């Protein structure tokens, strides 16, 4: 008797040669974590795919939406797992095509991952196609441009029949590309940049610079909501919060107004790099887009980046415009949260006319007007964090581990 399973297809992982098993094993682990709320019986590799089985008949239908958001998944199919017996797989093929409404033409594509089944793929295509033509006389066969493909995979003693597939996010499994620290705000850009790096296999550690104590902690709560929205991706295990408002005030008192933003950002980069070194991260990630705001001209990007000496600064959005970023935010589920406003360090002590093409000599002179090394050390002593259970690849550093209960932001009143 046929049962419903989710058949996970991948693309890039299949090109990894001798390292392929490592990537497959990480994807299996990430899928188990993403599906932990459902009644999953097993997640295991079969030839060229990953099969997810369930103990509940409803669970496979709920799982598809979660699976497609996991990096490394190219496509997920809701399949019938049958015996390699025409009496079992032919009715499954009829039911699979019947579940796809609004199609006038179809094509059968059979594949054997082993050669012990007596029928050749051409014979299987004919056999299954004949059964479908008999069951759906109003639908035609089109082998070149069909509305839907009915696929039959004969693999490891079973036949997998499916027509319904959904495209996944692709990329590589989180945990296969090392750890990165991202500068994270409650705007549109940095959550998208964080998601994009997670999609390439990086374990992400966002750092949010709050305007506290000069502003409320509203931006911190929005950042936590954004991390939860990114939860299905499974890339974020911890969010750091750095109260930054007092340092901004101190800088604003001594630095020329036009250079304030650059000094704020240089200090953020310096703190983020120190956190990254403690975390064992290999790079910083920002949501900068070339020319989008005054601090993101080439001259100013160079001026802020030069304080980071131990690792590269990656900018996955550097060539994107705002509309492209917003469309991506809508697709990954962060748009509505980022549309909410909350006072944060980005709106605090902002100059009326920021410098857009800072000269190195000006930047160096302004950087020397305050004790930036002491500020970095002071900010590191105030670091707070919140842990999340969505990233199985994240391993916390020894430093700050014992400080969680004391320094994580207190719950809102309505949350106890």
PDB file of N, CA, C and O in Angstrom, residues 278-310:
ATOM      1  N   UNK A 278      35.853  36.268  19.082  1.00  0.00           N
ATOM      2  CA  UNK A 278      35.443  35.411  20.196  1.00  0.00           C
ATOM      3  C   UNK A 278      34.611  34.239  19.681  1.00  0.00           C
ATOM      4  O   UNK A 278      34.755  33.094  20.129  1.00  0.00           O
ATOM      5  N   UNK A 279      33.733  34.508  18.702  1.00  0.00           N
ATOM      6  CA  UNK A 279      32.856  33.481  18.146  1.00  0.00           C
ATOM      7  C   UNK A 279      33.592  32.497  17.233  1.00  0.00           C
ATOM      8  O   UNK A 279      33.056  31.443  16.900  1.00  0.00           O
ATOM      9  N   UNK A 280      34.801  32.849  16.813  1.00  0.00           N
ATOM     10  CA  UNK A 280      35.489  32.017  15.838  1.00  0.00           C
ATOM     11  C   UNK A 280      34.941  32.198  14.440  1.00  0.00           C
ATOM     12  O   UNK A 280      35.059  31.303  13.591  1.00  0.00           O
ATOM     13  N   UNK A 281      34.331  33.364  14.177  1.00  0.00           N
ATOM     14  CA  UNK A 281      33.769  33.652  12.855  1.00  0.00           C
ATOM     15  C   UNK A 281      34.874  34.020  11.872  1.00  0.00           C
ATOM     16  O   UNK A 281      35.934  34.517  12.263  1.00  0.00           O
ATOM     17  N   UNK A 282      34.598  33.807  10.586  1.00  0.00           N
ATOM     18  CA  UNK A 282      35.600  34.026   9.548  1.00  0.00           C
ATOM     19  C   UNK A 282      35.392  35.324   8.779  1.00  0.00           C
ATOM     20  O   UNK A 282      36.249  35.715   7.985  1.00  0.00           O
ATOM     21  N   UNK A 283      34.251  36.006   8.978  1.00  0.00           N
ATOM     22  CA  UNK A 283      33.974  37.220   8.200  1.00  0.00           C
ATOM     23  C   UNK A 283      32.882  38.032   8.883  1.00  0.00           C
ATOM     24  O   UNK A 283      32.086  37.500   9.668  1.00  0.00           O
ATOM     25  N   UNK A 284      32.856  39.326   8.566  1.00  0.00           N
ATOM     26  CA  UNK A 284      31.726  40.190   8.915  1.00  0.00           C
ATOM     27  C   UNK A 284      30.831  40.314   7.689  1.00  0.00           C
ATOM     28  O   UNK A 284      31.301  40.256   6.551  1.00  0.00           O
ATOM     29  N   UNK A 285      29.537  40.511   7.928  1.00  0.00           N
ATOM     30  CA  UNK A 285      28.561  40.660   6.848  1.00  0.00           C
ATOM     31  C   UNK A 285      27.743  41.913   7.113  1.00  0.00           C
ATOM     32  O   UNK A 285      27.296  42.141   8.245  1.00  0.00           O
ATOM     33  N   UNK A 286      27.564  42.741   6.099  1.00  0.00           N
ATOM     34  CA  UNK A 286      26.723  43.930   6.242  1.00  0.00           C
ATOM     35  C   UNK A 286      25.665  43.945   5.142  1.00  0.00           C
ATOM     36  O   UNK A 286      25.780  43.236   4.139  1.00  0.00           O
ATOM     37  N   UNK A 287      24.661  44.793   5.324  1.00  0.00           N
ATOM     38  CA  UNK A 287      23.598  44.940   4.333  1.00  0.00           C
ATOM     39  C   UNK A 287      23.799  46.132   3.433  1.00  0.00           C
ATOM     40  O   UNK A 287      22.833  46.650   2.862  1.00  0.00           O
ATOM     41  N   UNK A 288      25.031  46.572   3.270  1.00  0.00           N
ATOM     42  CA  UNK A 288      25.304  47.763   2.473  1.00  0.00           C
ATOM     43  C   UNK A 288      25.013  47.534   0.989  1.00  0.00           C
ATOM     44  O   UNK A 288      25.296  46.467   0.447  1.00  0.00           O
ATOM     45  N   UNK A 289      24.469  48.582   0.365  1.00  0.00           N
ATOM     46  CA  UNK A 289      24.200  48.597  -1.072  1.00  0.00           C
ATOM     47  C   UNK A 289      24.849  49.859  -1.629  1.00  0.00           C
ATOM     48  O   UNK A 289      24.604  50.959  -1.121  1.00  0.00           O
ATOM     49  N   UNK A 290      25.656  49.729  -2.631  1.00  0.00           N
ATOM     50  CA  UNK A 290      26.489  50.832  -3.105  1.00  0.00           C
ATOM     51  C   UNK A 290      25.652  52.064  -3.449  1.00  0.00           C
ATOM     52  O   UNK A 290      24.743  52.013  -4.275  1.00  0.00           O
ATOM     53  N   UNK A 291      25.985  53.177  -2.782  1.00  0.00           N
ATOM     54  CA  UNK A 291      25.352  54.450  -3.068  1.00  0.00           C
ATOM     55  C   UNK A 291      23.969  54.640  -2.500  1.00  0.00           C
ATOM     56  O   UNK A 291      23.333  55.667  -2.739  1.00  0.00           O
ATOM     57  N   UNK A 292      23.461  53.674  -1.717  1.00  0.00           N
ATOM     58  CA  UNK A 292      22.080  53.765  -1.239  1.00  0.00           C
ATOM     59  C   UNK A 292      21.909  54.913  -0.245  1.00  0.00           C
ATOM     60  O   UNK A 292      20.899  55.623  -0.269  1.00  0.00           O
ATOM     61  N   UNK A 293      22.873  55.093   0.666  1.00  0.00           N
ATOM     62  CA  UNK A 293      22.856  56.206   1.621  1.00  0.00           C
ATOM     63  C   UNK A 293      24.258  56.796   1.679  1.00  0.00           C
ATOM     64  O   UNK A 293      25.208  56.263   1.085  1.00  0.00           O
ATOM     65  N   UNK A 294      24.407  57.875   2.428  1.00  0.00           N
ATOM     66  CA  UNK A 294      25.669  58.611   2.438  1.00  0.00           C
ATOM     67  C   UNK A 294      26.850  57.763   2.894  1.00  0.00           C
ATOM     68  O   UNK A 294      27.970  57.923   2.390  1.00  0.00           O
ATOM     69  N   UNK A 295      26.623  56.854   3.835  1.00  0.00           N
ATOM     70  CA  UNK A 295      27.732  56.059   4.370  1.00  0.00           C
ATOM     71  C   UNK A 295      28.139  54.927   3.439  1.00  0.00           C
ATOM     72  O   UNK A 295      29.101  54.213   3.716  1.00  0.00           O
ATOM     73  N   UNK A 296      27.416  54.741   2.320  1.00  0.00           N
ATOM     74  CA  UNK A 296      27.663  53.595   1.458  1.00  0.00           C
ATOM     75  C   UNK A 296      28.222  53.982   0.086  1.00  0.00           C
ATOM     76  O   UNK A 296      28.078  53.248  -0.894  1.00  0.00           O
ATOM     77  N   UNK A 297      28.875  55.144   0.023  1.00  0.00           N
ATOM     78  CA  UNK A 297      29.670  55.455  -1.157  1.00  0.00           C
ATOM     79  C   UNK A 297      30.981  54.683  -1.071  1.00  0.00           C
ATOM     80  O   UNK A 297      31.371  54.203  -0.002  1.00  0.00           O
ATOM     81  N   UNK A 298      31.671  54.562  -2.182  1.00  0.00           N
ATOM     82  CA  UNK A 298      32.928  53.807  -2.171  1.00  0.00           C
ATOM     83  C   UNK A 298      33.945  54.409  -1.208  1.00  0.00           C
ATOM     84  O   UNK A 298      34.649  53.687  -0.489  1.00  0.00           O
ATOM     85  N   UNK A 299      34.030  55.740  -1.165  1.00  0.00           N
ATOM     86  CA  UNK A 299      34.983  56.376  -0.260  1.00  0.00           C
ATOM     87  C   UNK A 299      34.654  56.069   1.194  1.00  0.00           C
ATOM     88  O   UNK A 299      35.543  55.775   1.999  1.00  0.00           O
ATOM     89  N   UNK A 300      33.367  56.127   1.530  1.00  0.00           N
ATOM     90  CA  UNK A 300      32.984  55.916   2.920  1.00  0.00           C
ATOM     91  C   UNK A 300      33.031  54.443   3.309  1.00  0.00           C
ATOM     92  O   UNK A 300      33.315  54.101   4.460  1.00  0.00           O
ATOM     93  N   UNK A 301      32.735  53.554   2.369  1.00  0.00           N
ATOM     94  CA  UNK A 301      32.877  52.128   2.643  1.00  0.00           C
ATOM     95  C   UNK A 301      34.337  51.807   2.948  1.00  0.00           C
ATOM     96  O   UNK A 301      34.653  51.057   3.886  1.00  0.00           O
ATOM     97  N   UNK A 302      35.239  52.389   2.181  1.00  0.00           N
ATOM     98  CA  UNK A 302      36.661  52.178   2.450  1.00  0.00           C
ATOM     99  C   UNK A 302      37.042  52.719   3.826  1.00  0.00           C
ATOM    100  O   UNK A 302      37.791  52.075   4.578  1.00  0.00           O
ATOM    101  N   UNK A 303      36.518  53.892   4.176  1.00  0.00           N
ATOM    102  CA  UNK A 303      36.859  54.516   5.452  1.00  0.00           C
ATOM    103  C   UNK A 303      36.392  53.688   6.643  1.00  0.00           C
ATOM    104  O   UNK A 303      37.078  53.620   7.668  1.00  0.00           O
ATOM    105  N   UNK A 304      35.234  53.058   6.531  1.00  0.00           N
ATOM    106  CA  UNK A 304      34.741  52.250   7.649  1.00  0.00           C
ATOM    107  C   UNK A 304      35.400  50.874   7.676  1.00  0.00           C
ATOM    108  O   UNK A 304      35.690  50.334   8.738  1.00  0.00           O
ATOM    109  N   UNK A 305      35.679  50.312   6.516  1.00  0.00           N
ATOM    110  CA  UNK A 305      36.218  48.952   6.455  1.00  0.00           C
ATOM    111  C   UNK A 305      37.643  48.861   6.982  1.00  0.00           C
ATOM    112  O   UNK A 305      38.077  47.786   7.415  1.00  0.00           O
ATOM    113  N   UNK A 306      38.391  49.957   6.938  1.00  0.00           N
ATOM    114  CA  UNK A 306      39.808  49.867   7.276  1.00  0.00           C
ATOM    115  C   UNK A 306      40.072  49.553   8.740  1.00  0.00           C
ATOM    116  O   UNK A 306      41.189  49.158   9.093  1.00  0.00           O
ATOM    117  N   UNK A 307      39.048  49.669   9.600  1.00  0.00           N
ATOM    118  CA  UNK A 307      39.268  49.313  11.009  1.00  0.00           C
ATOM    119  C   UNK A 307      39.244  47.803  11.221  1.00  0.00           C
ATOM    120  O   UNK A 307      39.649  47.307  12.274  1.00  0.00           O
ATOM    121  N   UNK A 308      38.720  47.052  10.225  1.00  0.00           N
ATOM    122  CA  UNK A 308      38.654  45.591  10.327  1.00  0.00           C
ATOM    123  C   UNK A 308      39.907  45.019   9.682  1.00  0.00           C
ATOM    124  O   UNK A 308      40.112  45.156   8.468  1.00  0.00           O
ATOM    125  N   UNK A 309      40.738  44.377  10.458  1.00  0.00           N
ATOM    126  CA  UNK A 309      42.032  43.904   9.953  1.00  0.00           C
ATOM    127  C   UNK A 309      42.179  42.388   9.993  1.00  0.00           C
ATOM    128  O   UNK A 309      43.078  41.846   9.353  1.00  0.00           O
ATOM    129  N   UNK A 310      41.323  41.686  10.730  1.00  0.00           N
ATOM    130  CA  UNK A 310      41.530  40.247  10.940  1.00  0.00           C
ATOM    131  C   UNK A 310      40.677  39.373  10.035  1.00  0.00           C
ATOM    132  O   UNK A 310      40.842  38.149  10.038  1.00  0.00           O
TER     133      UNK A 310
END
